[in-house]
Coordinates of C-alpha atoms and ligand atoms in Angstrom, one line a residue:
X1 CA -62.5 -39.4 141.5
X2 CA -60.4 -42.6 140.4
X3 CA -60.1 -41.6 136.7
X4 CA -58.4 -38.1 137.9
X5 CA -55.6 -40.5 139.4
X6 CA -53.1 -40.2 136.7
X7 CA -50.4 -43.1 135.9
X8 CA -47.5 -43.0 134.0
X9 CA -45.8 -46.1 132.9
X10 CA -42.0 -46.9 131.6
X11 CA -42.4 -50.3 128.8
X12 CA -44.8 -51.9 126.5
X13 CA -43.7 -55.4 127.4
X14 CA -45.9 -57.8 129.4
X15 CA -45.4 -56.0 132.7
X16 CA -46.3 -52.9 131.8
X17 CA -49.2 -53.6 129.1
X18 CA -50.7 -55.8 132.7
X19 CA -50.4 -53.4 134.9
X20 CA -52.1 -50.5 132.3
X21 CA -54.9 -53.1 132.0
X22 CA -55.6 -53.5 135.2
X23 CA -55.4 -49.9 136.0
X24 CA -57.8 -49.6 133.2
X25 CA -59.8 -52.2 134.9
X26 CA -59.6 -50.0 138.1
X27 CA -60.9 -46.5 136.3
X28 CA -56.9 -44.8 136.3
X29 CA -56.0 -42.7 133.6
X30 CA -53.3 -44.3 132.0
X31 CA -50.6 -43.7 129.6
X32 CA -47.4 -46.4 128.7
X33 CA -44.2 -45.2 127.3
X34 CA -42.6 -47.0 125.0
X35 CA -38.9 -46.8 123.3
X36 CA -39.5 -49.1 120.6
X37 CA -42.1 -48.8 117.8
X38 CA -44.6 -51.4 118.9
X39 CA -44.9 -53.2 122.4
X40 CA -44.1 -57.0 123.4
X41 CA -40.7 -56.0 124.6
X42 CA -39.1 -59.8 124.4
X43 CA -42.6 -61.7 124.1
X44 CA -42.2 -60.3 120.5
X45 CA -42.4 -61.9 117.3
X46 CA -40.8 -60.8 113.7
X47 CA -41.9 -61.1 110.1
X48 CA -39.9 -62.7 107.3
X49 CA -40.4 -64.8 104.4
X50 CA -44.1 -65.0 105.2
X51 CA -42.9 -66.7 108.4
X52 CA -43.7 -65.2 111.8
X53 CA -40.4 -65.8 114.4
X54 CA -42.2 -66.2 117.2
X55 CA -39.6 -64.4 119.7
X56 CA -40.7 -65.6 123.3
X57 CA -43.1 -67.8 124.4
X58 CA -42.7 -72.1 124.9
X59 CA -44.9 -72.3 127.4
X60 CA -47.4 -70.0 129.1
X61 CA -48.2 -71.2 132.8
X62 CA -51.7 -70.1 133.4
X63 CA -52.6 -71.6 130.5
X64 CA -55.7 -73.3 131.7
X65 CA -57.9 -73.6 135.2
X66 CA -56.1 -75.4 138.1
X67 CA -53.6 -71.9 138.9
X68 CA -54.5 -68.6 140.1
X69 CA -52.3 -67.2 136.6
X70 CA -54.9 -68.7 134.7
X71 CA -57.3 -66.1 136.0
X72 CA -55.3 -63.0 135.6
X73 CA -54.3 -64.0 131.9
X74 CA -58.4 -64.2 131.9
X75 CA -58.1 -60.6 133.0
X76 CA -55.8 -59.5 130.7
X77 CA -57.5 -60.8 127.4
X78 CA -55.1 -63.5 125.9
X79 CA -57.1 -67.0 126.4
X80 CA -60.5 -66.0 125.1
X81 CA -60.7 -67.7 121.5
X82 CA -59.4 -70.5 123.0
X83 CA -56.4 -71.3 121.0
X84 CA -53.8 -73.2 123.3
X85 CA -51.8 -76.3 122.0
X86 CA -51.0 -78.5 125.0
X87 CA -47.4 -80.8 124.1
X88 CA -47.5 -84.2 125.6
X89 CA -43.6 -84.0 126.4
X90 CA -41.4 -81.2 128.1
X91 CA -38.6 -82.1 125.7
X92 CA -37.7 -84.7 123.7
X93 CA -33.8 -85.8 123.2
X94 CA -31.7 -87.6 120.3
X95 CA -29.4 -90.1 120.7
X96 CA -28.1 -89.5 123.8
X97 CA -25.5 -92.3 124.2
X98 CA -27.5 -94.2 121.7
X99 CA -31.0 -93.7 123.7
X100 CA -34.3 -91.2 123.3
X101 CA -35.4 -90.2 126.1
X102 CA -39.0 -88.7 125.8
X103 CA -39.6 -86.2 128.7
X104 CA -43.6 -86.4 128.9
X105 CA -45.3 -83.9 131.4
X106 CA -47.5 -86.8 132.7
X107 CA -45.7 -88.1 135.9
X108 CA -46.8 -91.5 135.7
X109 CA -45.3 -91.9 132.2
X110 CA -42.4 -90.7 133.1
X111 CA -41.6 -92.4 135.9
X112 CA -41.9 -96.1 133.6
X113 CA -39.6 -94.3 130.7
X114 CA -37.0 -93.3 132.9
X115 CA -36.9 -96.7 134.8
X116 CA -36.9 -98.6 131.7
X117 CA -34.0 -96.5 130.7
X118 CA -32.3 -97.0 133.6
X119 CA -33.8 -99.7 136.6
X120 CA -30.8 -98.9 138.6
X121 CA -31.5 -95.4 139.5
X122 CA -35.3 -96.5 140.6
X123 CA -34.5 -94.6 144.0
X124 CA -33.8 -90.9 142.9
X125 CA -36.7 -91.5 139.6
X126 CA -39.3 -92.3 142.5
X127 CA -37.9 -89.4 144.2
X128 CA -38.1 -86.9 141.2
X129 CA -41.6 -88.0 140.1
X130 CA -42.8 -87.4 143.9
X131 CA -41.5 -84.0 143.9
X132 CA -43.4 -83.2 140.3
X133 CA -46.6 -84.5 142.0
X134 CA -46.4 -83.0 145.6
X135 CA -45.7 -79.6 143.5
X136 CA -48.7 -80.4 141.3
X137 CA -50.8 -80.8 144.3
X138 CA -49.8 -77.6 146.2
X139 CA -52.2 -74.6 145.5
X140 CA -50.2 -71.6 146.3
X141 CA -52.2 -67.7 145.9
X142 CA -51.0 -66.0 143.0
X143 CA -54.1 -63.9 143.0
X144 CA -52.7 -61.0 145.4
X145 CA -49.6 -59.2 145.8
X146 CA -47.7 -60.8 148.5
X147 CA -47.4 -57.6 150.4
X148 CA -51.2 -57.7 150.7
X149 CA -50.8 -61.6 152.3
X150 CA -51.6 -60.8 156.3
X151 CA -49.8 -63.4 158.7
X152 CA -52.7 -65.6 158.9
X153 CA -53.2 -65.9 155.1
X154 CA -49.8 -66.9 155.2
X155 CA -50.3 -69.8 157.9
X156 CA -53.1 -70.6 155.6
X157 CA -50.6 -71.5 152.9
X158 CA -48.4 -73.3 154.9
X159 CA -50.7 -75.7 156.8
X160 CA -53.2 -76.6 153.2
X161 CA -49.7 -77.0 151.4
X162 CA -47.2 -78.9 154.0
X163 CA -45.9 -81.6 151.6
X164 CA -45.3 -78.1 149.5
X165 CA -43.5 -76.8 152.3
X166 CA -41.2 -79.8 153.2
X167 CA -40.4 -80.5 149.4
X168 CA -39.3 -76.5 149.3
X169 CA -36.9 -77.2 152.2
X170 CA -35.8 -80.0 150.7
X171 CA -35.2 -79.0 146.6
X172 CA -34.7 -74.7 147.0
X173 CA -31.1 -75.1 147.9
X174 CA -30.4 -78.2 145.3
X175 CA -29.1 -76.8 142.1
X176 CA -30.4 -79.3 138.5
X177 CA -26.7 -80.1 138.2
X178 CA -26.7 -81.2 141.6
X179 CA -29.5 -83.6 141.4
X180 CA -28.4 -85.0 137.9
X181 CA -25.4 -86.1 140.2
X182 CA -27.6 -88.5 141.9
X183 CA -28.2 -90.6 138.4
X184 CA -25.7 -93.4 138.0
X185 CA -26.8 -93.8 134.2
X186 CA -24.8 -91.0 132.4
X187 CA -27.9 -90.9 129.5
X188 CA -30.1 -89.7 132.8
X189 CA -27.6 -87.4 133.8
X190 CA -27.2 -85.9 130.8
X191 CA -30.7 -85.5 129.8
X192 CA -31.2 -83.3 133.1
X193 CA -28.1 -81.5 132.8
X194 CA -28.9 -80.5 129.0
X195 CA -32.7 -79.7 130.3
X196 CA -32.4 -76.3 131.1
X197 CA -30.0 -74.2 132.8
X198 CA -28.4 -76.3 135.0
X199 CA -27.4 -73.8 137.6
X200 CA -31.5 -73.5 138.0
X201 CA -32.7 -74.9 141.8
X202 CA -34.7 -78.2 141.5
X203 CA -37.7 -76.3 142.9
X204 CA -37.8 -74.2 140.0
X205 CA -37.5 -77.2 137.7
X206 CA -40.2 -79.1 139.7
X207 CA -42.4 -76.4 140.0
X208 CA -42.5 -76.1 136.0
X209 CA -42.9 -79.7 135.6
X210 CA -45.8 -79.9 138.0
X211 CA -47.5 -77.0 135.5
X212 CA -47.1 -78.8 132.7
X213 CA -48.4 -82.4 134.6
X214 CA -51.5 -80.4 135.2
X215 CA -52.0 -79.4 132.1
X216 CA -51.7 -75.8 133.0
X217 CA -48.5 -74.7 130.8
X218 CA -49.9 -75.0 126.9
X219 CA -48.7 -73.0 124.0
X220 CA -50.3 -70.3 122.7
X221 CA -51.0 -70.8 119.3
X222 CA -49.9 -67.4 116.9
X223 CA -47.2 -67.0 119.4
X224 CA -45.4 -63.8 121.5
X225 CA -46.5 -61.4 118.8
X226 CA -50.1 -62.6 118.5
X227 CA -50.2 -62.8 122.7
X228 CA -48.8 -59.4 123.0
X229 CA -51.6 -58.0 120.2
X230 CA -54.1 -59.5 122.0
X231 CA -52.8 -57.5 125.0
X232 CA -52.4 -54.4 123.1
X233 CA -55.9 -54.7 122.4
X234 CA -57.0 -55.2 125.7
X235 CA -55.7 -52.1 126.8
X236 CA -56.7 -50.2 124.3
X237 CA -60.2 -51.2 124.3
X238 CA -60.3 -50.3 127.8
X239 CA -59.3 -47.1 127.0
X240 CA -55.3 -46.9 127.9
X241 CA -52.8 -45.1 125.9
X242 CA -49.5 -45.9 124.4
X243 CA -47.1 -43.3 123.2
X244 CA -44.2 -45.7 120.9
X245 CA -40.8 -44.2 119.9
X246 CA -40.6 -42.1 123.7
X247 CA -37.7 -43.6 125.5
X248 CA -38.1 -42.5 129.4
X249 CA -34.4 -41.1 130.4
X250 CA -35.6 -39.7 133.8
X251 CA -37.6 -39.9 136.9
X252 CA -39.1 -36.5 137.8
X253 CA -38.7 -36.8 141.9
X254 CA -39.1 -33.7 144.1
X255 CA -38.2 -34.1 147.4
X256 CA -39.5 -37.7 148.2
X257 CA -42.0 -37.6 145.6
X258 CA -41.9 -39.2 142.4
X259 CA -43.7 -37.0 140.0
X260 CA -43.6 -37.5 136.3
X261 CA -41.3 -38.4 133.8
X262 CA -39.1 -37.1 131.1
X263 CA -38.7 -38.3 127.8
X264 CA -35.3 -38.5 125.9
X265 CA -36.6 -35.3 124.0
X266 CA -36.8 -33.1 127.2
X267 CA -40.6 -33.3 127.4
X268 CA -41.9 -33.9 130.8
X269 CA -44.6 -35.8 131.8
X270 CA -46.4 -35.9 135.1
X271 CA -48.5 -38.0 136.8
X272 CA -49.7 -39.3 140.5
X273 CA -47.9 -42.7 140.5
X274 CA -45.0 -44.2 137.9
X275 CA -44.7 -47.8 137.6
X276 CA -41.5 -48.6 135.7
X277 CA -41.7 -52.1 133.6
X278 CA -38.9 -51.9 131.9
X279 CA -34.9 -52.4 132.7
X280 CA -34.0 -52.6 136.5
X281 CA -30.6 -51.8 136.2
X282 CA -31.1 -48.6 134.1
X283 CA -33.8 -47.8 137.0
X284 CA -31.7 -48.6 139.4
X285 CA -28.3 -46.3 138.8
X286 CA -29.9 -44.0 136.1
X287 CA -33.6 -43.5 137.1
X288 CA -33.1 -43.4 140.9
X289 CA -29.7 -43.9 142.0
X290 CA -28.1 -44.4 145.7
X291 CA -30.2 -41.6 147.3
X292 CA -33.7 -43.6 147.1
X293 CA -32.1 -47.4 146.8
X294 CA -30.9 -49.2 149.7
X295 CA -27.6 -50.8 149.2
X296 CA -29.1 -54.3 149.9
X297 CA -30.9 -54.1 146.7
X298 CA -27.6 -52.5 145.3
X299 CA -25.8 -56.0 146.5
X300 CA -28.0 -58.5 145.2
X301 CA -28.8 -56.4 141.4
X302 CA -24.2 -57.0 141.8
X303 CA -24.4 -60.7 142.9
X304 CA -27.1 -62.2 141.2
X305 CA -26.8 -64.5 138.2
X306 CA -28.1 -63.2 135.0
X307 CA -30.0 -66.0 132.9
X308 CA -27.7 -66.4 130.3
X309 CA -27.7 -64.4 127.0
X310 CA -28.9 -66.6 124.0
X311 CA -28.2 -66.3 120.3
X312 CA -31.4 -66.8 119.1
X313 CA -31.3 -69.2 116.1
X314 CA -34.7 -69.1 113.1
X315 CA -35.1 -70.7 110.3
X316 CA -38.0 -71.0 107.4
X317 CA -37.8 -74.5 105.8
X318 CA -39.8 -75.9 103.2
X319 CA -41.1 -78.9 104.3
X320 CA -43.6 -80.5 106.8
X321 CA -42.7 -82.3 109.6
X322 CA -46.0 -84.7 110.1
X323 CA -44.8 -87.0 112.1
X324 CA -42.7 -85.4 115.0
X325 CA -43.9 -85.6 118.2
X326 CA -43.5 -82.0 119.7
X327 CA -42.9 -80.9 122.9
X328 CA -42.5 -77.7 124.6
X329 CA -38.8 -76.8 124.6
X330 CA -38.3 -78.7 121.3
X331 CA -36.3 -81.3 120.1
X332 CA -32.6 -81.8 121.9
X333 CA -29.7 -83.4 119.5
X334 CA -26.1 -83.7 119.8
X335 CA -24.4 -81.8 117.4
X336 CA -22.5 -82.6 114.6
X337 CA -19.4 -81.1 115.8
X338 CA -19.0 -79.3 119.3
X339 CA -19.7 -75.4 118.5
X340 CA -18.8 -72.2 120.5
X341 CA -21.0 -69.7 120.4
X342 CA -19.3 -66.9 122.1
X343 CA -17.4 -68.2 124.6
X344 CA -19.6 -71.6 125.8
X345 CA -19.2 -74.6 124.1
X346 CA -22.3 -76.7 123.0
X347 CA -22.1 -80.3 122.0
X348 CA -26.1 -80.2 121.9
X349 CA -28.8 -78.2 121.4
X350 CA -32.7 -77.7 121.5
X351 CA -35.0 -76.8 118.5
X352 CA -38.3 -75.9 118.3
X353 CA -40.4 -77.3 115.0
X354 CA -43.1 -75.5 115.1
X355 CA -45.4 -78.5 113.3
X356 CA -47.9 -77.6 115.6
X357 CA -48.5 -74.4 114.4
X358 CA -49.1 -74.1 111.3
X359 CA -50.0 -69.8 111.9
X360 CA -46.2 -69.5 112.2
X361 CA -45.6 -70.4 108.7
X362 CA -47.2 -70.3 105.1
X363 CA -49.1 -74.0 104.1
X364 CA -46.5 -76.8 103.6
X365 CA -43.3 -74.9 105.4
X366 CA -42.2 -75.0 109.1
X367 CA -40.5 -72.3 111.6
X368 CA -37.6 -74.1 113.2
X369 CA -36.0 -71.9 116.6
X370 CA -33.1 -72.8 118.8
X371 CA -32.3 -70.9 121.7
X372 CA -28.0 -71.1 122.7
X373 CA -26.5 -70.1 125.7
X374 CA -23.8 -67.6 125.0
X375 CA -21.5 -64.7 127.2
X376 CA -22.6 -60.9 126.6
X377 CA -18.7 -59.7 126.2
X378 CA -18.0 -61.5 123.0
X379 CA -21.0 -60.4 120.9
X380 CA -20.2 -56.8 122.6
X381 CA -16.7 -57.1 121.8
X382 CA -17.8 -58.5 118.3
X383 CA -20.3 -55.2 117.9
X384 CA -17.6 -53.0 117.9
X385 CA -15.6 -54.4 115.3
X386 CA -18.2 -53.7 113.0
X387 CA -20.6 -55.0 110.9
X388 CA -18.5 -57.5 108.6
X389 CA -17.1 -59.9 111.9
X390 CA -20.5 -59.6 113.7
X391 CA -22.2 -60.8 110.4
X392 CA -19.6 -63.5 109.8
X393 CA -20.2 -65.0 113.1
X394 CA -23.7 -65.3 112.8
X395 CA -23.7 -66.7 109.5
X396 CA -21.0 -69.4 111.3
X397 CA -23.5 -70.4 113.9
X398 CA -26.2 -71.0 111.2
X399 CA -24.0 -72.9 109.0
X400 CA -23.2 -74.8 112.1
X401 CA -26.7 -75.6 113.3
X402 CA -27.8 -76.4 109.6
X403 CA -24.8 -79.2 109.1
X404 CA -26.1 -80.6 112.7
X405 CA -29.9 -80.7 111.5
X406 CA -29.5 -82.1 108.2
X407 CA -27.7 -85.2 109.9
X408 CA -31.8 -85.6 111.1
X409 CA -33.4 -84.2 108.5
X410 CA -31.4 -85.0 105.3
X411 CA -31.6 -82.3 102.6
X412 CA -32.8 -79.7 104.8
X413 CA -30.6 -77.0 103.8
X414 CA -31.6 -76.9 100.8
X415 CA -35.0 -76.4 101.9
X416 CA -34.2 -72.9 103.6
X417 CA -36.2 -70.0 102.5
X418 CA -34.1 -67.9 105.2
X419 CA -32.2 -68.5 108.1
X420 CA -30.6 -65.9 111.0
X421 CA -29.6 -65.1 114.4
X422 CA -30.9 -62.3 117.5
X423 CA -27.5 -62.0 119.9
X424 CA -27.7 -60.3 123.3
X425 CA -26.8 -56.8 121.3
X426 CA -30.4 -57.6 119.4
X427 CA -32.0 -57.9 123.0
X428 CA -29.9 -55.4 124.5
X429 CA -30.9 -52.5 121.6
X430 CA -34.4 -53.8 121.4
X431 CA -35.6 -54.1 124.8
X432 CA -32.9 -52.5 126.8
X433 CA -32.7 -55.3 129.1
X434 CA -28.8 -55.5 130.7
X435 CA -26.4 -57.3 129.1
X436 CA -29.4 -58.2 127.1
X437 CA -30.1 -61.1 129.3
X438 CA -34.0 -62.2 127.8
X439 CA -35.6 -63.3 131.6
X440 CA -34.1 -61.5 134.2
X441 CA -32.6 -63.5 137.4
X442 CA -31.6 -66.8 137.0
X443 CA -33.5 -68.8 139.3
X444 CA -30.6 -70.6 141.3
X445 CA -30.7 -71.4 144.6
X446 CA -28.9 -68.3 146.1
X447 CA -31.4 -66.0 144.0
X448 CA -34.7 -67.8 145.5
X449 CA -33.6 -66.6 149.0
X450 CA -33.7 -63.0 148.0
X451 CA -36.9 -61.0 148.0
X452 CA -36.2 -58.1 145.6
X453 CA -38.1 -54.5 146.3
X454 CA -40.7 -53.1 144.3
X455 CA -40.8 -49.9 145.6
X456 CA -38.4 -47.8 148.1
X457 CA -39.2 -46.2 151.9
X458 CA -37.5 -42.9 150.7
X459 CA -39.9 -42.7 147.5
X460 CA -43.6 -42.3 147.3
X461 CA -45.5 -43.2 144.4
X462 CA -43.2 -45.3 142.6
X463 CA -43.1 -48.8 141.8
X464 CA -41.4 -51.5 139.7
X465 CA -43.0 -54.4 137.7
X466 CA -41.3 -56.7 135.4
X467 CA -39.0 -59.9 135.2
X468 CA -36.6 -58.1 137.1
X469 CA -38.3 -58.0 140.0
X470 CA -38.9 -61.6 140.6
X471 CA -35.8 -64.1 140.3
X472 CA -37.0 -66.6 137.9
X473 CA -38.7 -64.6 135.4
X474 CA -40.7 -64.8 132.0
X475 CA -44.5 -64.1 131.2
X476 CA -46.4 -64.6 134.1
X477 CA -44.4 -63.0 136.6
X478 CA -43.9 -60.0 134.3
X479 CA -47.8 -59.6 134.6
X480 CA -48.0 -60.7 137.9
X481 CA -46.0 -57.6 139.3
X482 CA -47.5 -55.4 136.6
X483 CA -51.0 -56.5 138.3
X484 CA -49.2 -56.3 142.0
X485 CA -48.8 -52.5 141.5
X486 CA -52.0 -51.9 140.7
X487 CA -53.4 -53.6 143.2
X488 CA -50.8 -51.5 146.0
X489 CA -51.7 -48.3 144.3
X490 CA -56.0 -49.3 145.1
X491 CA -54.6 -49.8 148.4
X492 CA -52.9 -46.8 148.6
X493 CA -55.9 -44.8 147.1
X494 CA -58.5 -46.9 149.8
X495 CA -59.9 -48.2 146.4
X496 CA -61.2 -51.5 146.1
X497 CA -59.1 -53.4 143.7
X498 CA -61.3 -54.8 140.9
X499 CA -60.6 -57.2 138.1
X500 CA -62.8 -57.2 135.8
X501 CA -64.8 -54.3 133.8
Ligands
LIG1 C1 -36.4 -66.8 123.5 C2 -37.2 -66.6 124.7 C3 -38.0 -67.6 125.2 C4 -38.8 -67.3 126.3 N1 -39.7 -68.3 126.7 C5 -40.6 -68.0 127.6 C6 -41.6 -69.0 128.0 O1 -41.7 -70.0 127.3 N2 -42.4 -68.7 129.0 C7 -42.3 -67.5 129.7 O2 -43.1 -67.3 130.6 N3 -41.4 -66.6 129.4 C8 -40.5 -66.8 128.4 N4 -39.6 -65.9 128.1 C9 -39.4 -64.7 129.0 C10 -40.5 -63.7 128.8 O3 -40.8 -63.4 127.5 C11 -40.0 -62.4 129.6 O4 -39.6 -62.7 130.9 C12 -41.2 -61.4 129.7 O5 -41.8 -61.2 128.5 C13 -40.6 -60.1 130.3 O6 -41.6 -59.0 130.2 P1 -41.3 -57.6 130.9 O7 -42.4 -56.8 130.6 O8 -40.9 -57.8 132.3 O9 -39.9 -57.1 130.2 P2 -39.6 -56.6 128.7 O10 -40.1 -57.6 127.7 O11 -38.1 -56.5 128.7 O12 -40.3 -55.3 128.5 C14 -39.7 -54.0 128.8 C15 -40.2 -53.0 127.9 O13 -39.8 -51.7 128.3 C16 -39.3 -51.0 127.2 N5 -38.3 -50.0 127.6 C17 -37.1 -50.3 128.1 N6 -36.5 -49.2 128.5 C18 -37.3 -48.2 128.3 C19 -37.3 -46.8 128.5 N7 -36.2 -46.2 129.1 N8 -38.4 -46.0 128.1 C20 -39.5 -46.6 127.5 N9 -39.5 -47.9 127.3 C21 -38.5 -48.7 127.7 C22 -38.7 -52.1 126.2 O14 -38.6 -51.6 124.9 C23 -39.7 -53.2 126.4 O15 -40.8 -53.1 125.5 C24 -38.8 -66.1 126.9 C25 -38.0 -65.1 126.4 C26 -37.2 -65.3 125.3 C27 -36.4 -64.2 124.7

C-alpha cells in the first residue's frame, strides 16, 4: 500500500513544499520539517508598514502554456486565479552615457532599439536576437526527471531541437561579459554588462530572454509570500504535514540505509525515503559526510561559483508611480555617487517599483526593492562586531540608495514610511543557505558542464531537491527536483507516477 510508504522531508521552501505535493499527489504519507516558523524559505515575503516586501520572485518561468514548467506549477497550485502580470521589458536603464535603453522581451522590438542606438554593432545585435529566437523555438522536456530520459528520448531532443543544439555549442562556454565585448558602443556594452551577473554564460541569458519573448516568464501578482501560501495550501489540502520550528541536525543511516531523521531536540524520526530540500553544503559535510559522497561532488560543491550574496534593499514610499513603464528586473540608474556595499563597488543599480502591483502596498503608496551584489566576509565580519556597526552600515546603504533615487524622483525621501536592508547574515540565519548565497550556483560557463548528484550509490533512499542541485537556480528548478524525486521514488516503488489528484 502506497500511503504506508512514509517520507520525511528536510525544508519548507519551494523544493520541498513540490516534492510533498506531488508525493501527496502520488498517495505517500508525508511530513516536511521545517527550521523556521512558516515555509517559503527565500521565495518569502515580510510585513511592514502595511507593505508586503515581496522577498523573491521577478519572474516565474512557467508562467503561462508554451513550457513544460507551466504544467507542473499547474500541479502544484500557484496559477489557478489567474493573477500573472506580464512586463513588456526585461529591464529598463537610465542615462547610460546620456541614452535609455529599453530592454523589451519582444525580439523584434529589440532588435530596432538596439540598432537605432547603435547601427554600427548591426552584426553582433542580429546575432543576439537570433539566439533569443532559436531558444524561443526549442521545446526542451521539463516534464521528467532526466534520469528517467532513455537514449532515444534523448536523440528525440536533439534532432526536433538542432538549431537548439548548435546555438548551445556556440553560447554555453561564452560568459555575458564576454559577449558585451563584441559591442563597439560602450552604452551597449554596458547595458549587458549591468544586466545581470556578468560572469553568467550567454545560454543562461538567452534562455531567460527566450521565456520572457514567449510570454512564459510573468509576475505573479501578491508576490513570494502569496506564491508560497498558495503552495502551503496545496499541500495541505492534499493532506501533507508540516512540523515549523524542527531544524533537522542529522541523517539516521544504518548501514547503507537512510532511515529517519533527527531533530535538533534529539527526537528521531523515521521514515522509508528522506528527501532533503534544504542547504547542500550542510548535507553534504554535516548530514552525510565523505563515507556516502564521492569526492567529485566534494570538488565541484569547492570550485563552483556562488551567485553572489545581495543586500537586499526595501522601501515603502508614499506616492504613485503612474506612469513608469515596468519591467521585470526594474529600473537600472547610475548612481549618485559610486557606493561599496561590502567589498564591491556599484556605480549603478536596479530597482523594482512595484506600480504594477498594487497588493504589495496600501492605496496610493508603492514598494520599491533593489537587489546589490555584495561579498559574504564583510557582513560576517561586520556581524560580529555587534549590533551598532552592522546597523550603521545598513542605514549607510539606504541613505545611499535614497540620495541616488531622489535625483529621479525628487522629494522622495521624504515620502518614506520605512526603509531597510536583508544582508547574506539575514539569508544565512533565515534559510540556512551557505554563505547565504539566495540561488545556489551561479550559472557560468564552467558550472553548466557539471551534472551535480541527487542521490549517492552508497545510500538508499535518499535524495536531494533544491536550487543546489541544479547550477542556475531559483523557482522552477527548486520544484523541478522536488518533483524529480518523487517521480524516482514511484520508480523505485514500481508505482506509476501521477500528477494530478
Ligand atoms: C531577491 C531574490 C530574487 C529572486 N528572484 C527570483 C526570480 O525572479 N525567479 C526565480 O525563479 N527565482 C528567484 N529567486 C531564487 C528562488 O527564490 C530560489 O532559488 C528558490 O526559492 C529556492 O528554493 P529551495 O526550496 O531550493 O531553497 P530554500 O528557499 O533555501 O529552502 C530551503 C528551506 O529549508 C529550510 N531548512 C534549511 N535547513 C534546514 C534544516 N536543517 N532543517 C529543517 N529545515 C531546514 C529553510 O528554512 C528553507 O525554508 C530569487 C531569490 C531572491 C532572494
Amino acid at each position: 500500500m502506497v500511503d504506508s510508504i512514509k517520507i520525511n522531508i528536510i525544508g519548507a521552501g519551494i523544493a520541498g513544499l513540490s516534492a510533498g505535493i506531488y508525493a501527496r499527489l502520488n498517495g505517500f504519507e508525508v511530513t516536511i520539517f521545517e527550521m523556521g516558523p512558516k515555509a517559503g524559505g527565500v521565495c518569502s515575503s515580510w510585513e511592514r508598514e502595511g507593505y508586503f516586501v515581496n522577498g523573491s520572485i521577478n519572474w516565474l518561468v512557467g508562467s503561462a502554456p508554451g513550457i513544460d514548467f507551466y504544467q507542473m506549477w499547474h500541479h502544484l497550485g500557484v496559477l489557478q486565479d489567474n493573477t500573472i502580470h506580464n512586463h513588456s521589458s526585461f529591464i529598463e536603464y537610465r542615462n547610460i552615457d546620456g541614452v535609455d535603453v529599453h530592454f523589451y522581451v519582444e525580439p523584434e522590438k529589440l532588435r530596432k532599439h538596439l540598432k537605432e542606438i547603435s547601427p554600427e554593432d548591426h552584426e553582433t545585435i542580429d546575432i543576439f536576437i537570433d539566439g533569443i529566437k532559436t531558444f524561443a523555438a526549442a521545446k526542451f522536456p521539463m516534464d521528467r526527471a532526466f534520469e528517467l530520459l532513455n537514449a532515444w528520448d534523448w536523440v528525440k531532443v536533439f534532432m526536433g531541437n538542432i538549431p537548439m543544439v548548435v546555438a548551445l555549442g556556440k553560447y554555453n562556454q561564452l560568459s555575458i561579459r564576454d559577449f558585451a565585448k563584441k559591442f563597439r558602443s560602450k552604452v551597449l556594452q554596458t547595458a549587458f554588462e549591468n544586466f545581470w551577473s556578468a560572469e553568467m554564460s550567454m545560454v543562461w541569458f538567452l534562455m531567460h530572454l527566450s521565456f520572457a519573448a514567449n510570454g512564459t516568464a510573468g509576475f505573479p501578482l501578491g508576490g513570494s509570500g502569496k506564491f508560497a501560501e498558495r503552495l502551503v495550501k496545496r499541500f495541505i489540502d492534499l493532506g501533507g504535514k508540516i512540523e515549523y520550528n524542527s531544524k533537522v541536525a542529522k541523517i539516521i543511516i544504518e548501514g547503507k540505509t537512510a532511515k529517519g531523521i533527527q531533530l535538533e531536540n534529539g527526537q528521531q524520526i523515521n521514515s522509508d525515503y528522506i528527501i532533503s530540500a534544504c542547504d547542500g553544503h550542510t548535507v553534504l559535510h554535516k548530514m552525510l559526510g565523505p563515507k556516502f559522497v564521492d569526492e567529485k561532488t566534494f570538488d565541484s560543491y569547492n570550485s563552483l561559483q556562488l551567485y553572489p550574496p545581495i543586500v537586499y534593499f526595501s522601501a515603502g514610499v508614499r506616492r504613485n508611480f503612474e506612469d513608469l513603464q515596468s519591467s521585470i528586473i526594474g529600473m537600472n540608474i547610475p548612481l549618485k555617487n559610486p557606493m561599496k556595499v561590502g567589498n564591491i563597488t556599484h556605480t549603478r543599480a536596479s530597482f523594482q517599483i512595484y506600480n504594477f502591483d498594487p497588493t504589495l502596498a496600501p492605496q496610493g503608496k508603492t514598494l520599491i526593492t533593489s537587489i546589490l551584489d555584495t561579498d559574504y566576509e564583510f557582513w560576517k565580519n561586520l556581524y560580529s562586531q555587534g549590533e551598532d556597526a552592522y546597523r550603521n552600515e545598513r542605514a549607510k546603504i539606504c541613505h545611499e540608495l535614497l540620495a541616488s533615487l531622489e535625483l529621479e524622483f525628487p522629494d522622495i525621501s521624504n515620502q518614506i514610511d520605512f526603509i531597510d536592508t536583508a544582508t547574506p547574515i539575514t539569508y544565512e540565519n533565515w534559510t540556512g543557505n551557505h554563505k547565504g548565497s539566495y540561488e545556489g550556483w551561479l550559472p557560468t560557463p564552467e558550472a553548466l558542464k557539471i551534472k551535480l548528484p541527487t542521490h549517492f550509490q552508497s545510500l538508499k533512499y535518499f535524495y536531494m531537491a533544491g536550487h543546489w542541485v541544479m547550477p542556475g537556480g531559483g523557482m522552477p528548478p527548486a520544484a523541478f527536483t522536488g518533483r524529480n524525486c518523487i517521480q524516482l521514488i514511484c520508480k523505485e516503488e514500481k508505482i506509476h507516477f501521477e500528477a494530478e489528484v
